[in-house]
mmCIF file of C-alpha atoms and ligand atoms in Angstrom:
data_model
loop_
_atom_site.group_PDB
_atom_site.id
_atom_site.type_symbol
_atom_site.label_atom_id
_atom_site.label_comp_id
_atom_site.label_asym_id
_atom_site.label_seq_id
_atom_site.Cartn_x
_atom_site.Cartn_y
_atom_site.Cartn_z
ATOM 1 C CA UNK G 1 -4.107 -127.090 -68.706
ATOM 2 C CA UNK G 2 -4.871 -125.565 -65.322
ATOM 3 C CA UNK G 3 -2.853 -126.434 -62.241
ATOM 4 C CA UNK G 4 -3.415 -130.147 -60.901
ATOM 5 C CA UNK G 5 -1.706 -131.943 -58.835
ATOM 6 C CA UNK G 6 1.313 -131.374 -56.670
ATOM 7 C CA UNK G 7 3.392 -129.124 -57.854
ATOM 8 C CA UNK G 8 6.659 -130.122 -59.656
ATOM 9 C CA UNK G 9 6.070 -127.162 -62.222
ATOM 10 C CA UNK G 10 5.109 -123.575 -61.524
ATOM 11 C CA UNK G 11 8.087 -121.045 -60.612
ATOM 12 C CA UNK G 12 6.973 -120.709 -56.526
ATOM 13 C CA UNK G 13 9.643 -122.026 -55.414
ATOM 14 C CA UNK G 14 9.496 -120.647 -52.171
ATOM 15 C CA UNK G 15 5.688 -121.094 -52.213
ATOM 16 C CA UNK G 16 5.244 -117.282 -51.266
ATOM 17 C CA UNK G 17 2.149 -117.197 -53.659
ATOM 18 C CA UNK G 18 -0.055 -118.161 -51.287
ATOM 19 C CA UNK G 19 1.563 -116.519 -48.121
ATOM 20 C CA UNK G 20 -1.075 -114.924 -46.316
ATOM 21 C CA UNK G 21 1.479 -112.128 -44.735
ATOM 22 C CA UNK G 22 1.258 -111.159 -48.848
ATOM 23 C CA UNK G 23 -2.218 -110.990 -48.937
ATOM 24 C CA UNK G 24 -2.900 -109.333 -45.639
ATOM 25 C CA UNK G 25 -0.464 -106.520 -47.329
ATOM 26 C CA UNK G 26 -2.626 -105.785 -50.212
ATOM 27 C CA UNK G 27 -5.143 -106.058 -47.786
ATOM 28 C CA UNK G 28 -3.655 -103.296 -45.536
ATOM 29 C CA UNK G 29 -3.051 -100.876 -48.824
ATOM 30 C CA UNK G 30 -6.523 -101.372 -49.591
ATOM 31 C CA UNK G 31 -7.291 -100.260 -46.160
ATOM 32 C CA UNK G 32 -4.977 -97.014 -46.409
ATOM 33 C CA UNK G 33 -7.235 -96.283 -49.754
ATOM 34 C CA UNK G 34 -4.540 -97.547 -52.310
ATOM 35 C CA UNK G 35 -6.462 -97.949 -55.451
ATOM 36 C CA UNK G 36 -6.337 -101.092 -57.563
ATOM 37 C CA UNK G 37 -5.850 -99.326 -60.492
ATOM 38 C CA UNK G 38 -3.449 -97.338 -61.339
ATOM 39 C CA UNK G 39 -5.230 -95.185 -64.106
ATOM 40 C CA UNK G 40 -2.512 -94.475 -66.713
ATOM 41 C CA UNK G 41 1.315 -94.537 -67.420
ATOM 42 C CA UNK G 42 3.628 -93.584 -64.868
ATOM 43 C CA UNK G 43 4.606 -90.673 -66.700
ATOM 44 C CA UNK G 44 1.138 -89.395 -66.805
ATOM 45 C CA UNK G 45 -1.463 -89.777 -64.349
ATOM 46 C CA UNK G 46 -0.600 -93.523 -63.546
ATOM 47 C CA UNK G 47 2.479 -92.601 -60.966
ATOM 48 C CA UNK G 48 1.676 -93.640 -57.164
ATOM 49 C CA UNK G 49 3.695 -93.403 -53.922
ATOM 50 C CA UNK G 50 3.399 -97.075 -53.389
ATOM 51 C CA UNK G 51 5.415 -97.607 -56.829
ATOM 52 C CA UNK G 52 8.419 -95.127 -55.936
ATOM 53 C CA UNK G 53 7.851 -96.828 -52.319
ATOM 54 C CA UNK G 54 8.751 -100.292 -53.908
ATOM 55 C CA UNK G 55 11.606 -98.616 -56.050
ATOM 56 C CA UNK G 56 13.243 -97.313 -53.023
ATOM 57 C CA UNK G 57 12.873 -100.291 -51.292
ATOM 58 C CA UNK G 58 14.256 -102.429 -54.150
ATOM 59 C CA UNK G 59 17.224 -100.015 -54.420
ATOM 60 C CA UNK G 60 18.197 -100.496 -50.607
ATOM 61 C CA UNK G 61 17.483 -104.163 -50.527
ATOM 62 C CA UNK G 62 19.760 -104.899 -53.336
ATOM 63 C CA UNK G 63 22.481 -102.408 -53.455
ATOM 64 C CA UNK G 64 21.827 -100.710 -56.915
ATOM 65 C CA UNK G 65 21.356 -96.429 -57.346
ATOM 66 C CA UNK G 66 18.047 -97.135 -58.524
ATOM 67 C CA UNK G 67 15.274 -99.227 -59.190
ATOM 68 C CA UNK G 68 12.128 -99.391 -61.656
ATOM 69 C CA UNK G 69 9.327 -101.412 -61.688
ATOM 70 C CA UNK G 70 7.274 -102.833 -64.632
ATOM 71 C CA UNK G 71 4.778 -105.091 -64.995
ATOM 72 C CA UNK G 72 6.171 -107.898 -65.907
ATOM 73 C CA UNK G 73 9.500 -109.570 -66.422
ATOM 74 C CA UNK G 74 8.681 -109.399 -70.322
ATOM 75 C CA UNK G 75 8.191 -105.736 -70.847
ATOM 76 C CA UNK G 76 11.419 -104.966 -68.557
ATOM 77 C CA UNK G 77 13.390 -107.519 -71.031
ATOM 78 C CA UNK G 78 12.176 -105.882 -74.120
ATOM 79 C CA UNK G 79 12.718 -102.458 -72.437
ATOM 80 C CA UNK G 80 16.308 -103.091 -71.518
ATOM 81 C CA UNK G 81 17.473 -104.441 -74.942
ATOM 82 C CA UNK G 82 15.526 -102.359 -77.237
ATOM 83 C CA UNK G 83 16.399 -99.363 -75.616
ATOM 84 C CA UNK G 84 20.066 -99.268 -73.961
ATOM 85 C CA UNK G 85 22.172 -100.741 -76.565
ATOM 86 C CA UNK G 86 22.184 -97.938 -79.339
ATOM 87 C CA UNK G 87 23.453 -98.074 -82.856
ATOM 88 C CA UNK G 88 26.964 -98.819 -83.404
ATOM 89 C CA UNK G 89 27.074 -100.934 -80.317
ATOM 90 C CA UNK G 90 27.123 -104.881 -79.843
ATOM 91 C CA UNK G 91 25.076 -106.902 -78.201
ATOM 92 C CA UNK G 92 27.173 -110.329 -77.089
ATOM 93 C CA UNK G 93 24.664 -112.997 -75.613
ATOM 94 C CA UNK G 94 24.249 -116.369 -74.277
ATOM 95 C CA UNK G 95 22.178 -118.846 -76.994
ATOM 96 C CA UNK G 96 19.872 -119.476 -74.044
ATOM 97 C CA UNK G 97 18.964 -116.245 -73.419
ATOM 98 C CA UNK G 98 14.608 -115.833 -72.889
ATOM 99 C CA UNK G 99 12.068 -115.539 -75.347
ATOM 100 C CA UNK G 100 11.385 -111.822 -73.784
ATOM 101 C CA UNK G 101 15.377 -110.992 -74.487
ATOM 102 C CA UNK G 102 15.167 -112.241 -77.863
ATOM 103 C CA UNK G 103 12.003 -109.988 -78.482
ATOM 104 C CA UNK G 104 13.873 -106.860 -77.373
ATOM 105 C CA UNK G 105 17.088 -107.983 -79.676
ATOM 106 C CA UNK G 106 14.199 -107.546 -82.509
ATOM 107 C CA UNK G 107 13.902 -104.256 -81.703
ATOM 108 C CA UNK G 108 17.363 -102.791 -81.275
ATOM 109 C CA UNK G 109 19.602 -100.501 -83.177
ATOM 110 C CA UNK G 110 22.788 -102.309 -82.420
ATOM 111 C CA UNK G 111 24.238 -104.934 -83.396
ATOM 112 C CA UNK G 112 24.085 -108.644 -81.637
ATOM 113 C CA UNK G 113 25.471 -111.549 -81.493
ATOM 114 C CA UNK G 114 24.871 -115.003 -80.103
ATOM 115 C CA UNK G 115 27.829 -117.090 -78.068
ATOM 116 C CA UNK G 116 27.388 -120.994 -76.943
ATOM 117 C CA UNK G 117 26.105 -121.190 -73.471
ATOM 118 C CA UNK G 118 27.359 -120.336 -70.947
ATOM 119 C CA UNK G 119 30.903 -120.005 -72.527
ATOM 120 C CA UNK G 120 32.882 -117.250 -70.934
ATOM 121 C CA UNK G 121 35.569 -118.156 -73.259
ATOM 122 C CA UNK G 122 33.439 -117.315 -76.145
ATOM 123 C CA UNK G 123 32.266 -114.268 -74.653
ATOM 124 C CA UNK G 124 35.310 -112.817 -74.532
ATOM 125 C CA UNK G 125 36.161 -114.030 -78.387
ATOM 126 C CA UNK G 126 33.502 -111.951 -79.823
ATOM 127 C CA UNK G 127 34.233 -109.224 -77.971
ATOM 128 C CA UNK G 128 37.416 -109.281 -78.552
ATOM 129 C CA UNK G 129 36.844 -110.054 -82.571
ATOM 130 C CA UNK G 130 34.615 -107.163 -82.654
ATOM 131 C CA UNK G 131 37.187 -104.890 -81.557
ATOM 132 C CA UNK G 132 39.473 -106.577 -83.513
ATOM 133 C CA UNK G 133 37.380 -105.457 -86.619
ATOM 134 C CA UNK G 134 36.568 -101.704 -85.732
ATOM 135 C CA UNK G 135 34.072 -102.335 -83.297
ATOM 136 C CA UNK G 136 33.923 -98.835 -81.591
ATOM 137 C CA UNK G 137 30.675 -98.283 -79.752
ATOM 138 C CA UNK G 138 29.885 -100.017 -76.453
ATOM 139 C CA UNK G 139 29.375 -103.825 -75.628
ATOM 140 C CA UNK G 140 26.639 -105.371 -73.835
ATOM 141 C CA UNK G 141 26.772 -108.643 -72.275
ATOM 142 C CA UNK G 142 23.483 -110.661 -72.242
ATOM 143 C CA UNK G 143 22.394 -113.646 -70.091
ATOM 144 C CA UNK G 144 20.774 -114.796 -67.227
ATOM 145 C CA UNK G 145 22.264 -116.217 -64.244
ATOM 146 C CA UNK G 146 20.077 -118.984 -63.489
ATOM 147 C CA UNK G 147 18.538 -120.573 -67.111
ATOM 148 C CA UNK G 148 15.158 -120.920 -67.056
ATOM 149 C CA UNK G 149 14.782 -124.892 -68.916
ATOM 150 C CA UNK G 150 18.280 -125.935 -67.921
ATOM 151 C CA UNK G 151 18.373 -125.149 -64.341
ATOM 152 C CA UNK G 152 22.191 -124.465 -65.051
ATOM 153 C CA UNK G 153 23.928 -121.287 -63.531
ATOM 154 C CA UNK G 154 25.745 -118.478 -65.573
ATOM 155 C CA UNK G 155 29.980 -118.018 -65.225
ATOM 156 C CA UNK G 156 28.826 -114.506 -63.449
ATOM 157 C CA UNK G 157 32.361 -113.909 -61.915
ATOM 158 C CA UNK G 158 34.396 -114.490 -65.215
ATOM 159 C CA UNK G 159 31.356 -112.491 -67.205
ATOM 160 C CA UNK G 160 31.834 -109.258 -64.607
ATOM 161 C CA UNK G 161 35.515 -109.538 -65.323
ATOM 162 C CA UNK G 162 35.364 -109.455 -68.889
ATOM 163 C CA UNK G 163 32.689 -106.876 -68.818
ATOM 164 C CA UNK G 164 35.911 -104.747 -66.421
ATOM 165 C CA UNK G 165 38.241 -105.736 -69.166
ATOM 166 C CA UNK G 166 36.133 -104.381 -72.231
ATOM 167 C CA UNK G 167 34.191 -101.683 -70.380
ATOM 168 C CA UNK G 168 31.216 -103.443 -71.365
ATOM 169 C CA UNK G 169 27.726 -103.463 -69.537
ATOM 170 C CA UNK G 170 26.008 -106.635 -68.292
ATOM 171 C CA UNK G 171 22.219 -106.975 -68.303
ATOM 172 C CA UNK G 172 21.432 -109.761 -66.051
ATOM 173 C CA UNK G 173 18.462 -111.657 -66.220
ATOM 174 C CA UNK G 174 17.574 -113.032 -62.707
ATOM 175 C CA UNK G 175 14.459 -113.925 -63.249
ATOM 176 C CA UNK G 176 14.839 -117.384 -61.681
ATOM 177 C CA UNK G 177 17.548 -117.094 -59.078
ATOM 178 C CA UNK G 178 15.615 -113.995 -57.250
ATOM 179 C CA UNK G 179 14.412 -114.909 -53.654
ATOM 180 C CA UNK G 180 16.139 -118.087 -53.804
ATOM 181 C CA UNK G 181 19.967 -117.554 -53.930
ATOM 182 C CA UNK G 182 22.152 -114.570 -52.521
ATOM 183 C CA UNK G 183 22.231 -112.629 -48.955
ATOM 184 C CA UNK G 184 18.606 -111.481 -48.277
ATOM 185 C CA UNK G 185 17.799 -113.659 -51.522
ATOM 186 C CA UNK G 186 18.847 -110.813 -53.538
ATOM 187 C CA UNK G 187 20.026 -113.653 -56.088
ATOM 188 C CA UNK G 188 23.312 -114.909 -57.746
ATOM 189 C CA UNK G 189 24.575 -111.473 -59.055
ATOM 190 C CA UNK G 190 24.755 -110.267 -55.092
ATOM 191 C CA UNK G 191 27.467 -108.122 -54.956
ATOM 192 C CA UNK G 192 27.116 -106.473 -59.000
ATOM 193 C CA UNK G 193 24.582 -104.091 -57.931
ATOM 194 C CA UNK G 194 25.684 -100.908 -57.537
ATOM 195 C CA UNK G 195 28.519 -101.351 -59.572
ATOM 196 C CA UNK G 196 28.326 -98.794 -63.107
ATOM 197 C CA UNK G 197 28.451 -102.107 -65.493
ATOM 198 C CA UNK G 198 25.709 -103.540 -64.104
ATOM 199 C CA UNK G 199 21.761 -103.394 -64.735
ATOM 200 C CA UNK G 200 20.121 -106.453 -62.843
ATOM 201 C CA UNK G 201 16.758 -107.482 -64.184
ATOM 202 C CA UNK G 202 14.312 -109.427 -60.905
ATOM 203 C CA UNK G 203 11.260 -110.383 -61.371
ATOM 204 C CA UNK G 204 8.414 -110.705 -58.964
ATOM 205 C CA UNK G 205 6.240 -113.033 -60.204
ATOM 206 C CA UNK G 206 8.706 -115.996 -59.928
ATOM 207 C CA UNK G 207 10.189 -117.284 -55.951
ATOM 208 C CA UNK G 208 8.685 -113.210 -54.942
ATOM 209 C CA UNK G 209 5.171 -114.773 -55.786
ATOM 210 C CA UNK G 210 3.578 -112.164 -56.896
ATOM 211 C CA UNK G 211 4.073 -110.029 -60.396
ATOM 212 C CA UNK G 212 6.257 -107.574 -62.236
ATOM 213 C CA UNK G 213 9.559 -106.556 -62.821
ATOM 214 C CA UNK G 214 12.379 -104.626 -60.993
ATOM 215 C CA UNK G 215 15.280 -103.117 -63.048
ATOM 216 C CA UNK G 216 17.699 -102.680 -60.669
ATOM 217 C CA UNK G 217 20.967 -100.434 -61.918
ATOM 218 C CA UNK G 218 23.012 -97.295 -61.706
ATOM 219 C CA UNK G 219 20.735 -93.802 -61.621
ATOM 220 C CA UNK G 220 21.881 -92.829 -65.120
ATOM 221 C CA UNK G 221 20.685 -96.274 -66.836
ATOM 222 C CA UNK G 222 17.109 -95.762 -64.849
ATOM 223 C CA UNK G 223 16.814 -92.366 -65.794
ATOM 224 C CA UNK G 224 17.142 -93.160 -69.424
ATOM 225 C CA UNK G 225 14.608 -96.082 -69.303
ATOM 226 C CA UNK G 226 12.119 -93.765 -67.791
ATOM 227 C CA UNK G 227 12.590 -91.309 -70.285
ATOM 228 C CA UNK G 228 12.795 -93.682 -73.757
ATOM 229 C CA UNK G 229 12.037 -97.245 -72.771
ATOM 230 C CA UNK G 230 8.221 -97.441 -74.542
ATOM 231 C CA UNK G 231 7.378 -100.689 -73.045
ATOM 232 C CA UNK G 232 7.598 -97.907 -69.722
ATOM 233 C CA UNK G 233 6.585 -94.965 -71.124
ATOM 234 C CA UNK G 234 3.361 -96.309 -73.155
ATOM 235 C CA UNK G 235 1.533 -98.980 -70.847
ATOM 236 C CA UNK G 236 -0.254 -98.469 -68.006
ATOM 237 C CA UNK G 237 1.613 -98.278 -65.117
ATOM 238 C CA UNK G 238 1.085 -101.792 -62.347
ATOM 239 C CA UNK G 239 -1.688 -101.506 -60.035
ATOM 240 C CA UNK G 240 -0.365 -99.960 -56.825
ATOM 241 C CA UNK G 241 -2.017 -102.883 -54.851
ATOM 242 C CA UNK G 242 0.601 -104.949 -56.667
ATOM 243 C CA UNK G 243 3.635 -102.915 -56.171
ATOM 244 C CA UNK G 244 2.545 -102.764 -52.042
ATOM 245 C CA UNK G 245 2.413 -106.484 -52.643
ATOM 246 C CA UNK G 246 5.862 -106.897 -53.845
ATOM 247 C CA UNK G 247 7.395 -105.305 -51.383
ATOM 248 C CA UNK G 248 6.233 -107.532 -47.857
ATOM 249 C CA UNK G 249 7.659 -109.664 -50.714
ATOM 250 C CA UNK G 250 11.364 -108.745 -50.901
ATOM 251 C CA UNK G 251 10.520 -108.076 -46.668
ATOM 252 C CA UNK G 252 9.743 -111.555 -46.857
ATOM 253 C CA UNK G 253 12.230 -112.841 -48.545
ATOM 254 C CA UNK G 254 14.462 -110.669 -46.757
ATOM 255 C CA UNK G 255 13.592 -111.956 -42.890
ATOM 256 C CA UNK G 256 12.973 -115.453 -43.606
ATOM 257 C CA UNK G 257 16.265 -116.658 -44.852
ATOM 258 C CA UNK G 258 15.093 -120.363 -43.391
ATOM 259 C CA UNK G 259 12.551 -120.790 -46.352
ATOM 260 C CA UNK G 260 15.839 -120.231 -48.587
ATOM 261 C CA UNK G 261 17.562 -123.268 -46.567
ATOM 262 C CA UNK G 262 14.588 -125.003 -46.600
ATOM 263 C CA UNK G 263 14.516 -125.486 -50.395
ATOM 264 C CA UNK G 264 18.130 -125.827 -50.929
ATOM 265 C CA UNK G 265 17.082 -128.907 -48.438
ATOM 266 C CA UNK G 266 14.719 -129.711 -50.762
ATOM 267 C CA UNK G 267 16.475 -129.537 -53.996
ATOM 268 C CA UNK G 268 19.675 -131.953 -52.490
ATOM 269 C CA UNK G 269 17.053 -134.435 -51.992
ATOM 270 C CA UNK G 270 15.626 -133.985 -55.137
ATOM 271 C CA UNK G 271 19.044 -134.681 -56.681
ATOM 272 C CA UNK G 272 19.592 -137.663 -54.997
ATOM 273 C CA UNK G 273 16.153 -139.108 -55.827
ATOM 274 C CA UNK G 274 15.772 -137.336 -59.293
ATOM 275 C CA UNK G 275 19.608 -138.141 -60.506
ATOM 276 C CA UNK G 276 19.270 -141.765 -60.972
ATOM 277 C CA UNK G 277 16.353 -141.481 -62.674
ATOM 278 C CA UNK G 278 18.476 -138.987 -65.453
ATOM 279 C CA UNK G 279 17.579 -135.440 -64.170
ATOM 280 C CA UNK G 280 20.348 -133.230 -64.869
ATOM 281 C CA UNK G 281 22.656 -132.039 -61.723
ATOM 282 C CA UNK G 282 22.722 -128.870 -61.561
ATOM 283 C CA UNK G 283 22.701 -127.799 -58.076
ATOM 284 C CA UNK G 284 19.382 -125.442 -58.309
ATOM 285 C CA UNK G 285 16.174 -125.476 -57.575
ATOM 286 C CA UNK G 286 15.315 -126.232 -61.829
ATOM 287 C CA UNK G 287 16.182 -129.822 -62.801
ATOM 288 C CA UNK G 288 15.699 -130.829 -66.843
ATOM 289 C CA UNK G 289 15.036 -134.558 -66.824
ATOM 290 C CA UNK G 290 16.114 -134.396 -70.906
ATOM 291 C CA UNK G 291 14.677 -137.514 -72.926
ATOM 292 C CA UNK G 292 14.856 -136.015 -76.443
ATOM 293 C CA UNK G 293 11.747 -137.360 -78.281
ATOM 294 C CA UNK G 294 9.249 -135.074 -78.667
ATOM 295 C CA UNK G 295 6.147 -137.564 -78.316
ATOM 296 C CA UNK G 296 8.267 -139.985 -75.376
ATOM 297 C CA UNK G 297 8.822 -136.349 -73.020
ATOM 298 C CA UNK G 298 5.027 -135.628 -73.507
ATOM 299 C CA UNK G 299 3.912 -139.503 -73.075
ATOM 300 C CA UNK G 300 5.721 -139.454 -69.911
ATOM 301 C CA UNK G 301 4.896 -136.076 -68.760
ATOM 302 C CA UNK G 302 0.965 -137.217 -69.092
ATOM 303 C CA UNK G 303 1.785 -140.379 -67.089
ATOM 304 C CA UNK G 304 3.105 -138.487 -64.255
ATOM 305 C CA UNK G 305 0.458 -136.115 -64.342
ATOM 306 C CA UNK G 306 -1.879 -138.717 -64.419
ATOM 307 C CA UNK G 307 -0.469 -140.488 -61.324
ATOM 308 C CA UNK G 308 -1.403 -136.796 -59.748
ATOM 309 C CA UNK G 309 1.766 -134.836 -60.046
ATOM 310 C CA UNK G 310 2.008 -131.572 -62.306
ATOM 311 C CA UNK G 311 5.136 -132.104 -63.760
ATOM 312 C CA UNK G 312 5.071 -130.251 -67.789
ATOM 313 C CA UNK G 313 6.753 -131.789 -70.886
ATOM 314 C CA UNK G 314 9.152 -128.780 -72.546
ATOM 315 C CA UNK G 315 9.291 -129.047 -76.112
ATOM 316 C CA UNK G 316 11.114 -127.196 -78.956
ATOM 317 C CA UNK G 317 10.618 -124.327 -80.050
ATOM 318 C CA UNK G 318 11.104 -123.837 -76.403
ATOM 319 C CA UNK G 319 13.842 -126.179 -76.552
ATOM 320 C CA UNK G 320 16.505 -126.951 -78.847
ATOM 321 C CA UNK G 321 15.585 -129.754 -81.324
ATOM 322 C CA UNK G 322 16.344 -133.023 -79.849
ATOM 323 C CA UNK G 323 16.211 -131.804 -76.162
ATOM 324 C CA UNK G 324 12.626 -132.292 -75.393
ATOM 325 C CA UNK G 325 12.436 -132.788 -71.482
ATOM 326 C CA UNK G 326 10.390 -132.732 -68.161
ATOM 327 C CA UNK G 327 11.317 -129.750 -66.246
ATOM 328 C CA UNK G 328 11.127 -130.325 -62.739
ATOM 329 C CA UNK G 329 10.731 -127.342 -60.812
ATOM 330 C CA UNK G 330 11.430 -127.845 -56.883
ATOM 331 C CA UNK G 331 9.075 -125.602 -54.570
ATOM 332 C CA UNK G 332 7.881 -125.944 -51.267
ATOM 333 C CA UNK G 333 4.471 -126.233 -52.431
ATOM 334 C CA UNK G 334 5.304 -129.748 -52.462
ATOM 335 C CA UNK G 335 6.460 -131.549 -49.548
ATOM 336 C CA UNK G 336 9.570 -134.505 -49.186
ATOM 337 C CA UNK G 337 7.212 -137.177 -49.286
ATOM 338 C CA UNK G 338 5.706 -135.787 -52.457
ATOM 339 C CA UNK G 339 9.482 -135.729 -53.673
ATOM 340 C CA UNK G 340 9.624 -139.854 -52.811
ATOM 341 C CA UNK G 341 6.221 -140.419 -54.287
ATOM 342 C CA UNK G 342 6.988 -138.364 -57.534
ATOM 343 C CA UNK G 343 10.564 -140.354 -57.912
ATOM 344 C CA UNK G 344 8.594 -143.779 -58.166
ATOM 345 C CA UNK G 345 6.155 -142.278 -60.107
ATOM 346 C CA UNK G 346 8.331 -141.340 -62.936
ATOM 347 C CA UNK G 347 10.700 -144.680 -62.314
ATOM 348 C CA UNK G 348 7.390 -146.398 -63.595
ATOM 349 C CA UNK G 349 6.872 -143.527 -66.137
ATOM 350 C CA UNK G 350 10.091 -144.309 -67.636
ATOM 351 C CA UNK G 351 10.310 -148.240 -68.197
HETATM 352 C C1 PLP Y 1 14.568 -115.965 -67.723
HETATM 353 C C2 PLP Y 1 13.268 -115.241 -67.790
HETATM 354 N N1 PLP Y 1 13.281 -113.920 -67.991
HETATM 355 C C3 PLP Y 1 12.134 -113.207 -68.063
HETATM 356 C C4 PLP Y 1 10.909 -113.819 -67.926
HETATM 357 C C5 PLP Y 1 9.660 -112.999 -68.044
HETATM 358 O O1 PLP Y 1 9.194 -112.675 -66.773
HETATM 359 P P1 PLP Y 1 7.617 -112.442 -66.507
HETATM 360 O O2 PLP Y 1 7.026 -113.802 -66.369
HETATM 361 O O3 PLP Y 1 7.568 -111.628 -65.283
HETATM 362 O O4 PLP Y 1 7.073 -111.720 -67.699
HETATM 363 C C6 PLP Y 1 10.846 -115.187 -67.698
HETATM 364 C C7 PLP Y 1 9.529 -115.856 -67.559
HETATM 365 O O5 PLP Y 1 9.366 -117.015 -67.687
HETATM 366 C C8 PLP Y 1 12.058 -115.923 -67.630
HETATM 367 O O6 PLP Y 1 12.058 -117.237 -67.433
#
């Protein structure tokens, strides 16, 4: 279905999509004779100044060594798991973890396994099990920090600490809490980059508006992604127009930390409307309204659409069996009235 109505659904949360500062940049690299196409892999032909521009950029805005950039927040997900972990290492993840993590568990060498959600506690069990049994290689600690259908945050401070304690690496998935949480909107692992145990995955297409991926991490970790991750290595590299794009993006989201207030604004309100009505509290910006029934979240989905909001029923196999919800997704594409009108639209939805 395309987009209709206001918008309760896409992932602009800071509605930078449409931010004419971002178009005006691609317009200015067009201008300097930046080509839209990049014309092969980065390791070929495909390599452009504007790319290692945006790397460098990425690296000083958030702290890591280095940064790469992919083209999309898919590939960089399947390039981290398939090709860090190696064989005779364990993978420990959340249950949540994305569709694009779980494709790159497919693919590597090592072993995995899955821990309840966001259960530091459990975390630290199967590491220490795993150990316990003659475990020897390295662990990796999956998860994101902000989940994408619950709108719930990570235990990031206890999961760095047991990552210290077990000399484990984390690879952090912030797709959703880039641009809107953090100094600079750098997101909610602020503070883990540059650290050796950490390898910070951002995406651009999300609050950054715009597409792509940046693997944020220590030099070593970069350099051995550019050298065996093939989601890198065999794929044409983004168009350089893109990666000039993405960064007025981060300068945006950088020098207008009042856009950041301005949705947190936003998403208290929506919390006090939203709550009673049985959206979860979780203090984000991503708030799972969680009716169960498959048919009853998509009936009431297409009655709040029809009143003229886009607001999308979730269903499993996105979803756990059982948990079949609205998510509501708070941007500043819509305004606070919108927020009123859509609460008494969906009080009607629901009786
Ligand atoms: C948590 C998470 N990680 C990764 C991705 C993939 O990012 P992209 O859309 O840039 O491919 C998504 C996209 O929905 C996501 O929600």
């Amino acid at each position: 279905m395309p987009a209709r109505g206001r918008d309760f659904a896409s992932n602009d949360y800071l509605a930078m999509a449409g931010d004419p500062r971002l178009a005006a940049a691609i317009g200015a690299a067009v201008a300097r004779g930046v080509p839209a196409g990049s014309g092969g892999s980065r390791l070929l032909r495909g390599n452009h100044r504007e790319h290692e521009a945006l790397e460098a950029e990425a690296a000083a805005w958030t702290g890591a060594e280095a940064a790469l950039f992919l083209s999309s927040g898919y590939a960089a997900n399947v390039a981290l798991l398939a090709t860090l972990p190696q064989r005779g290492d364990l993978i420990v993840h959340d249950a949540l973890i994305h569709a694009s993590m779980h494709e790159g568990l497919r693919l590597t060498r090592a072993e995995a396994v899955a821990v309840a959600h966001n259960d530091a506690d459990a975390f630290a069990d199967a590491c220490a099990a795993w150990r316990a049994a003659g475990g020897r290689g390295r662990i990796w600690l999956a998860f994101e920090t902000l989940y994408s259908m619950d709108g719930d945050r990570a235990p990031i401070a206890e999961l760095a600490a047991l990552a210290q304690r077990h000399d484990a690496v984390m690879l952090i998935d912030e797709a959703h809490a880039t641009g809107v949480f953090g100094r600079d909107g750098i997101g909610l692992a602020a503070g883990l980059d540059g650290r050796p145990d950490a390898v910070v995955l951002r995406t651009c297409g999300k609050a950054l508006g715009v597409e792509g991926a940046l693997i944020c991490g220590p030099r070593v970790a970069i350099d051995f992604l550019v050298n065996r991750a093939r989601p890198f290595i065999f794929s044409t590299a983004p168009s350089p127009l893109m990666a000039a794009a993405v960064r007025a993006a981060i300068d945006l989201a950088r020098s207008d930390p009042a856009r950041r207030a301005m949705l947190a604004d936003r998403c208290a309100q929506a919390q006090a409307l939203l709550g009673p009505l049985g959206a979860t509290a979780t203090g984000t910006q991503i708030l799972p309204l969680i009716l169960g029934d498959d048919a009853r979240a998509m009936r009431v989905a297409a009655a709040v659409q029809a009143a003229g909001f886009d607001v999308r029923g979730i269903r499993p196999p996105t979803v756990a069996a059982g948990t079949a919800r609205l998510r509501l997704s708070i941007t500043l594409n819509s305004s606070a009235a919108d927020l009123h009108d859509l609460a008494q639209a969906l009080e009607q939805a629901l009786t």
